[in-house]
JSON list of C-alpha atoms in Angstrom, two decimals:
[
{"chain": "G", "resi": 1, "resn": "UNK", "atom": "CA", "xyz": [146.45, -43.11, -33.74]},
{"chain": "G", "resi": 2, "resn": "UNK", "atom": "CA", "xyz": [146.24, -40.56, -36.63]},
{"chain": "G", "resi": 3, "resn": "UNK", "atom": "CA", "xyz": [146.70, -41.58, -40.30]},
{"chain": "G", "resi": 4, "resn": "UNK", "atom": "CA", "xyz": [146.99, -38.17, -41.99]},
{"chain": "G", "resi": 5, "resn": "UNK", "atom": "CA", "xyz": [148.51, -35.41, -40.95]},
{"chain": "G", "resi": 6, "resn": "UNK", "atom": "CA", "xyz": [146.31, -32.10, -41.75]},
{"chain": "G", "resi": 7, "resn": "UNK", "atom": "CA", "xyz": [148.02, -28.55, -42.02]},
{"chain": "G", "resi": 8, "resn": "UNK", "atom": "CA", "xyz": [144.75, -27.30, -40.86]},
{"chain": "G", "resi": 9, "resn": "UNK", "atom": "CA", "xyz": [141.98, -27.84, -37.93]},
{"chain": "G", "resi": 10, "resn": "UNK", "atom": "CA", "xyz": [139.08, -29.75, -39.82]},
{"chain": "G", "resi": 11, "resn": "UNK", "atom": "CA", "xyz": [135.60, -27.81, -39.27]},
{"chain": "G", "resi": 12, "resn": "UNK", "atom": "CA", "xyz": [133.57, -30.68, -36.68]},
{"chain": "G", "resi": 13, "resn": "UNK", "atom": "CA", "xyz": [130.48, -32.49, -39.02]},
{"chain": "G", "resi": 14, "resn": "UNK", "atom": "CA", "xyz": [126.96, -31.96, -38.25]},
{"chain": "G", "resi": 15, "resn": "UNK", "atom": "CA", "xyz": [125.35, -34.77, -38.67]},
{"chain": "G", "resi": 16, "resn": "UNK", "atom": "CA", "xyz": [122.24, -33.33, -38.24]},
{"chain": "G", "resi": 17, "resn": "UNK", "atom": "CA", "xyz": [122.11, -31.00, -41.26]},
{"chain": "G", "resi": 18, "resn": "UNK", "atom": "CA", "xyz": [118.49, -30.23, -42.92]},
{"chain": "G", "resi": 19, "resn": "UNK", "atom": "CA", "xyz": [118.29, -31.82, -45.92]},
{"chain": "G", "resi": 20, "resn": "UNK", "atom": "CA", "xyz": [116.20, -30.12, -48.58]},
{"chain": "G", "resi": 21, "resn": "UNK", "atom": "CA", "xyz": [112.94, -31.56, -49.70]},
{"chain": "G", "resi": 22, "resn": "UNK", "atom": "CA", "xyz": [113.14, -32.90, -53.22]},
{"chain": "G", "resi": 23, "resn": "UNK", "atom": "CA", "xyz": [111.86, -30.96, -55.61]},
{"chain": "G", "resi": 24, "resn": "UNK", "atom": "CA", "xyz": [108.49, -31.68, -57.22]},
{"chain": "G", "resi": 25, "resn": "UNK", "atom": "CA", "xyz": [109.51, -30.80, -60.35]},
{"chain": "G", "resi": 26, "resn": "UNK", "atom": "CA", "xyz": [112.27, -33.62, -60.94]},
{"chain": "G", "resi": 27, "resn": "UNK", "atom": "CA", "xyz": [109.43, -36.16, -60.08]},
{"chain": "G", "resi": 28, "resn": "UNK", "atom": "CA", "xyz": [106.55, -34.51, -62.47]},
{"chain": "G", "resi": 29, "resn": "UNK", "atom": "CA", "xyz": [109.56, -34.73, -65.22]},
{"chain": "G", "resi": 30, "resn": "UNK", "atom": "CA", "xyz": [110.03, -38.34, -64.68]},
{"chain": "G", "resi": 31, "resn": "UNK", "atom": "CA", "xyz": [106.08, -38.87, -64.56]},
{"chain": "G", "resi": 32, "resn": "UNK", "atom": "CA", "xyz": [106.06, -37.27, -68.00]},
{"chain": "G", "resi": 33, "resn": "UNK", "atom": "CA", "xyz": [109.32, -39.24, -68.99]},
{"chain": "G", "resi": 34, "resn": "UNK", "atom": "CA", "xyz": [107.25, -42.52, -68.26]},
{"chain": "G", "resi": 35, "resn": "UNK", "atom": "CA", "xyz": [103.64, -41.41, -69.77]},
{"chain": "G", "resi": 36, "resn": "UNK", "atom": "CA", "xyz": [105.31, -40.64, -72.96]},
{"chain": "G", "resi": 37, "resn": "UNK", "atom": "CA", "xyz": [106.94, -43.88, -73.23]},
{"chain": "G", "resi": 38, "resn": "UNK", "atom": "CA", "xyz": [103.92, -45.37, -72.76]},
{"chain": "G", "resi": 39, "resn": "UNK", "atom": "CA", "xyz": [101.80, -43.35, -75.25]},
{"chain": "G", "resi": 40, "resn": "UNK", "atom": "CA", "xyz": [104.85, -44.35, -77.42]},
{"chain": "G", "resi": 41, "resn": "UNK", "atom": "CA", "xyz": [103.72, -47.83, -76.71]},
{"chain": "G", "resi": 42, "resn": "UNK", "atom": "CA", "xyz": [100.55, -47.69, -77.05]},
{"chain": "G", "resi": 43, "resn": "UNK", "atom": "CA", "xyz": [100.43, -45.81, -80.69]},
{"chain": "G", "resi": 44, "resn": "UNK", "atom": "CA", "xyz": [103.13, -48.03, -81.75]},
{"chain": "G", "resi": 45, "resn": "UNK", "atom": "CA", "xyz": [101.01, -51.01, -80.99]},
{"chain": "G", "resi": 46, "resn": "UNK", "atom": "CA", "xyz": [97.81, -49.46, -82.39]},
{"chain": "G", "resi": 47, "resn": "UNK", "atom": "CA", "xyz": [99.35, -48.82, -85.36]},
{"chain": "G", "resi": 48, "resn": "UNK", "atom": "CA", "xyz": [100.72, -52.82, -85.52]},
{"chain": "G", "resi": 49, "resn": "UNK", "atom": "CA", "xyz": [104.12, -52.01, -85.42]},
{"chain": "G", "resi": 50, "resn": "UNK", "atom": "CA", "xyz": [107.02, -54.06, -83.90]},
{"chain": "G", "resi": 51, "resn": "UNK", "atom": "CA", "xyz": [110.21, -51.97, -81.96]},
{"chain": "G", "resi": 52, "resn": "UNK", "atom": "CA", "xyz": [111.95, -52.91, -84.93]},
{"chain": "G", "resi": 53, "resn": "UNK", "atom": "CA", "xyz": [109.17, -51.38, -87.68]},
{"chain": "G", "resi": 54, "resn": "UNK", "atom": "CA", "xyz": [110.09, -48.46, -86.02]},
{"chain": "G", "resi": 55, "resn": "UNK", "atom": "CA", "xyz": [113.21, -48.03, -85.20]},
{"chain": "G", "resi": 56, "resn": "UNK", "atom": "CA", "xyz": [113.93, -48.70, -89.07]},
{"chain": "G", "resi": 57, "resn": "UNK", "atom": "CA", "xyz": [111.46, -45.59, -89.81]},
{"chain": "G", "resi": 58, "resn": "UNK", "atom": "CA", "xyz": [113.16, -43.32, -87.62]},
{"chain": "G", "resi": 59, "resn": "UNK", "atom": "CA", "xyz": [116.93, -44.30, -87.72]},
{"chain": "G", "resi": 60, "resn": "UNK", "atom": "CA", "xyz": [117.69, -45.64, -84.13]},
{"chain": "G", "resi": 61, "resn": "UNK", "atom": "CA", "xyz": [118.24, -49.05, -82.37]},
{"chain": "G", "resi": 62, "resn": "UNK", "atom": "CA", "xyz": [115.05, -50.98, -80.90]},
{"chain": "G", "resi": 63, "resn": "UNK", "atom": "CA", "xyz": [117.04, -50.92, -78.06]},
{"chain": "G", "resi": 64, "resn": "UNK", "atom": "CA", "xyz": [116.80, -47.34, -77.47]},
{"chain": "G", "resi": 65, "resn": "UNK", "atom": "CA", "xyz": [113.33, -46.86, -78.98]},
{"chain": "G", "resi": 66, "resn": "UNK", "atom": "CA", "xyz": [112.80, -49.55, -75.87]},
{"chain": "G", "resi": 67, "resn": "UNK", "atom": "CA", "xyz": [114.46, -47.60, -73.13]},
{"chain": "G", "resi": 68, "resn": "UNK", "atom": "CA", "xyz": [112.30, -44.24, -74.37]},
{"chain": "G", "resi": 69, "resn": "UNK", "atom": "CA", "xyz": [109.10, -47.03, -74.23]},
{"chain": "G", "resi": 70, "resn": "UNK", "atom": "CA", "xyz": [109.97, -47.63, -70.37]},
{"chain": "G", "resi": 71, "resn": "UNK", "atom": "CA", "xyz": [110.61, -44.22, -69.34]},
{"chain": "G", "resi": 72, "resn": "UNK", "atom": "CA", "xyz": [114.47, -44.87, -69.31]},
{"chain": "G", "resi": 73, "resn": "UNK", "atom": "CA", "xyz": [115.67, -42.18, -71.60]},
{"chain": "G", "resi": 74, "resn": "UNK", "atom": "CA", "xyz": [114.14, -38.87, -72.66]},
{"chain": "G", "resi": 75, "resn": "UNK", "atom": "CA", "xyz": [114.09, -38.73, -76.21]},
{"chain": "G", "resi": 76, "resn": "UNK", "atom": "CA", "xyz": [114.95, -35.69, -78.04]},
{"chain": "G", "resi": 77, "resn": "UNK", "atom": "CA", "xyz": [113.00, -33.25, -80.13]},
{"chain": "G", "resi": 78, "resn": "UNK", "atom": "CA", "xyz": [114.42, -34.32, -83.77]},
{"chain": "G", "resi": 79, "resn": "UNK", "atom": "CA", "xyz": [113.50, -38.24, -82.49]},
{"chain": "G", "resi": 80, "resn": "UNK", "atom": "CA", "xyz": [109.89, -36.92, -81.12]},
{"chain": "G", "resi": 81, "resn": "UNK", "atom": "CA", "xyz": [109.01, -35.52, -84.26]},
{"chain": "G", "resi": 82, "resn": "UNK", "atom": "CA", "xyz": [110.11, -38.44, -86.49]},
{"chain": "G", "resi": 83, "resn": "UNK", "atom": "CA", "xyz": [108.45, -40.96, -83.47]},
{"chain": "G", "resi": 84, "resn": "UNK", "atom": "CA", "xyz": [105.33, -39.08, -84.42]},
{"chain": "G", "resi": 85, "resn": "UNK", "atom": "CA", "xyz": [105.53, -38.99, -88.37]},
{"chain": "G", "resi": 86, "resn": "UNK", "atom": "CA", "xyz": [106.43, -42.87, -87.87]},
{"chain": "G", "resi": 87, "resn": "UNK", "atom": "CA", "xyz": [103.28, -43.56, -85.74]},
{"chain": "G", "resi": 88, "resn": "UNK", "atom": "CA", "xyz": [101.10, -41.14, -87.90]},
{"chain": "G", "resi": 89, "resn": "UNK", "atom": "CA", "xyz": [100.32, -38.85, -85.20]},
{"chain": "G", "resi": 90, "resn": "UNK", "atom": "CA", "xyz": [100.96, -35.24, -84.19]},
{"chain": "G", "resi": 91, "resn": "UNK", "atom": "CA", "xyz": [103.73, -34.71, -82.05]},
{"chain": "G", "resi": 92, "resn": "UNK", "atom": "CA", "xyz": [101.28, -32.56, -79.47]},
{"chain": "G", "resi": 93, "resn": "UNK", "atom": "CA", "xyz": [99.49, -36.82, -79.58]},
{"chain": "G", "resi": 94, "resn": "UNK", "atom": "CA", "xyz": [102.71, -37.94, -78.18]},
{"chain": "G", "resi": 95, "resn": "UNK", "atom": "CA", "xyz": [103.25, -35.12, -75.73]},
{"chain": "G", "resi": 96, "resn": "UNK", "atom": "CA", "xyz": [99.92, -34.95, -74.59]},
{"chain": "G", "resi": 97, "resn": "UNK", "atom": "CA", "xyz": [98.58, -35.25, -71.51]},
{"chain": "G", "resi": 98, "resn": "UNK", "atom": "CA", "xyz": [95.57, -37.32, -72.02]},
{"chain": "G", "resi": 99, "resn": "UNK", "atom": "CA", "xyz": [96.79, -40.77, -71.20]},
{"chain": "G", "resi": 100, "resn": "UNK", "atom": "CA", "xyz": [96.43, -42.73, -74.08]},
{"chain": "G", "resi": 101, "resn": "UNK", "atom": "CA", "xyz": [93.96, -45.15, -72.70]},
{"chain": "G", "resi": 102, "resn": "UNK", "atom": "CA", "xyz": [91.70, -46.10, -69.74]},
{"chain": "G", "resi": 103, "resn": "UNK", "atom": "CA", "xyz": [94.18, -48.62, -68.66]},
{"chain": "G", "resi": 104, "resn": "UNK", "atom": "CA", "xyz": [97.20, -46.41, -68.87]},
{"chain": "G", "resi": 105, "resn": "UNK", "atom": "CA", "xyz": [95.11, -43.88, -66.92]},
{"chain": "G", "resi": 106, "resn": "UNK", "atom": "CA", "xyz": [94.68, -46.24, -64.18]},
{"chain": "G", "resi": 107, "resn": "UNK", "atom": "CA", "xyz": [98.53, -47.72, -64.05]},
{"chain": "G", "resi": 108, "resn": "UNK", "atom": "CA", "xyz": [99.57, -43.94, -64.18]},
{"chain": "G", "resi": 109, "resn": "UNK", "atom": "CA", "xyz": [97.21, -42.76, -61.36]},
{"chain": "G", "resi": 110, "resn": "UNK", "atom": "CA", "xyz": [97.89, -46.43, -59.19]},
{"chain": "G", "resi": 111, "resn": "UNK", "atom": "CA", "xyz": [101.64, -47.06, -60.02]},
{"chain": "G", "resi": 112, "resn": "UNK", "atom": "CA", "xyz": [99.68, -50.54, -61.55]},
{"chain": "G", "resi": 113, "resn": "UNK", "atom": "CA", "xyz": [98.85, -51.94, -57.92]},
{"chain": "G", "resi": 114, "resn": "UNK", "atom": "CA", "xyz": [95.64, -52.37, -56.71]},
{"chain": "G", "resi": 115, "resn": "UNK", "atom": "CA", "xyz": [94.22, -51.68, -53.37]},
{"chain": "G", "resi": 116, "resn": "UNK", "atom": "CA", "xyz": [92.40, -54.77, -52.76]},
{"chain": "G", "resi": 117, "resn": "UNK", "atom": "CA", "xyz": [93.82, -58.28, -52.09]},
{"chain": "G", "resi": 118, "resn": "UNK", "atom": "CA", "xyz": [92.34, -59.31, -55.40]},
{"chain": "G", "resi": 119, "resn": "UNK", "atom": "CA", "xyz": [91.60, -58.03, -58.91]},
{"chain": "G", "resi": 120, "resn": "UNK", "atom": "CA", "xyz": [89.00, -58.77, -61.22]},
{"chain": "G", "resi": 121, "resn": "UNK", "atom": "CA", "xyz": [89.32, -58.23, -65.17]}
]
């Protein structure tokens, strides 16, 4: 029973194409995506600020300073630099690659799980 009627011979799938390995490079951007959120984070909390402390310095919703805090959204340049003069930091602070703590070392390196059944703080 055929449907559609084709004015040509349709080429026969492959259903076993190669499909390209990902590329590294979209996963080390998102890695950098979600350590600069959470050096945002961390400064912004350092410093005793609230989401909304901020997002009153530098013009934008909490709700989007949030997303850029989760790794969400990439900010851009203009916000970076007004992030950083709102945190009281260099912008090479926020873009750095030193994690911003011991603990956001370990999350970054573990993805936050541990190996063992249990964890001790």
């Amino acid at each position: 029973m055929h449907f559609f009627a084709y004015p040509q011979e349709m080429p026969p799938v492959s259903w076993n194409r190669e499909v390209p390995p990902p590329s590294s490079s979209a996963s080390t951007a998102e890695l950098d995506v979600i350590s600069l959120g959470r050096r945002v984070r961390y400064l912004r909390k350092q410093a005793g600020l609230t989401l909304d402390d901020v997002s009153a310095a530098v013009g934008t919703a909490p709700s989007q300073l949030s997303l850029i805090e989760n790794g969400k959204r990439e900010p851009k340049l203009g916000l970076l630099k007004q992030l950083a003069a709102a945190l009281n930091v260099g912008i090479e602070q926020l873009l750095g690659a030193e994690p911003p703590s011991r603990r956001a070392a370990w999350k970054s390196s573990s993805n936050g799980t541990s190996a063992g059944p249990c964890t001790s703080r």
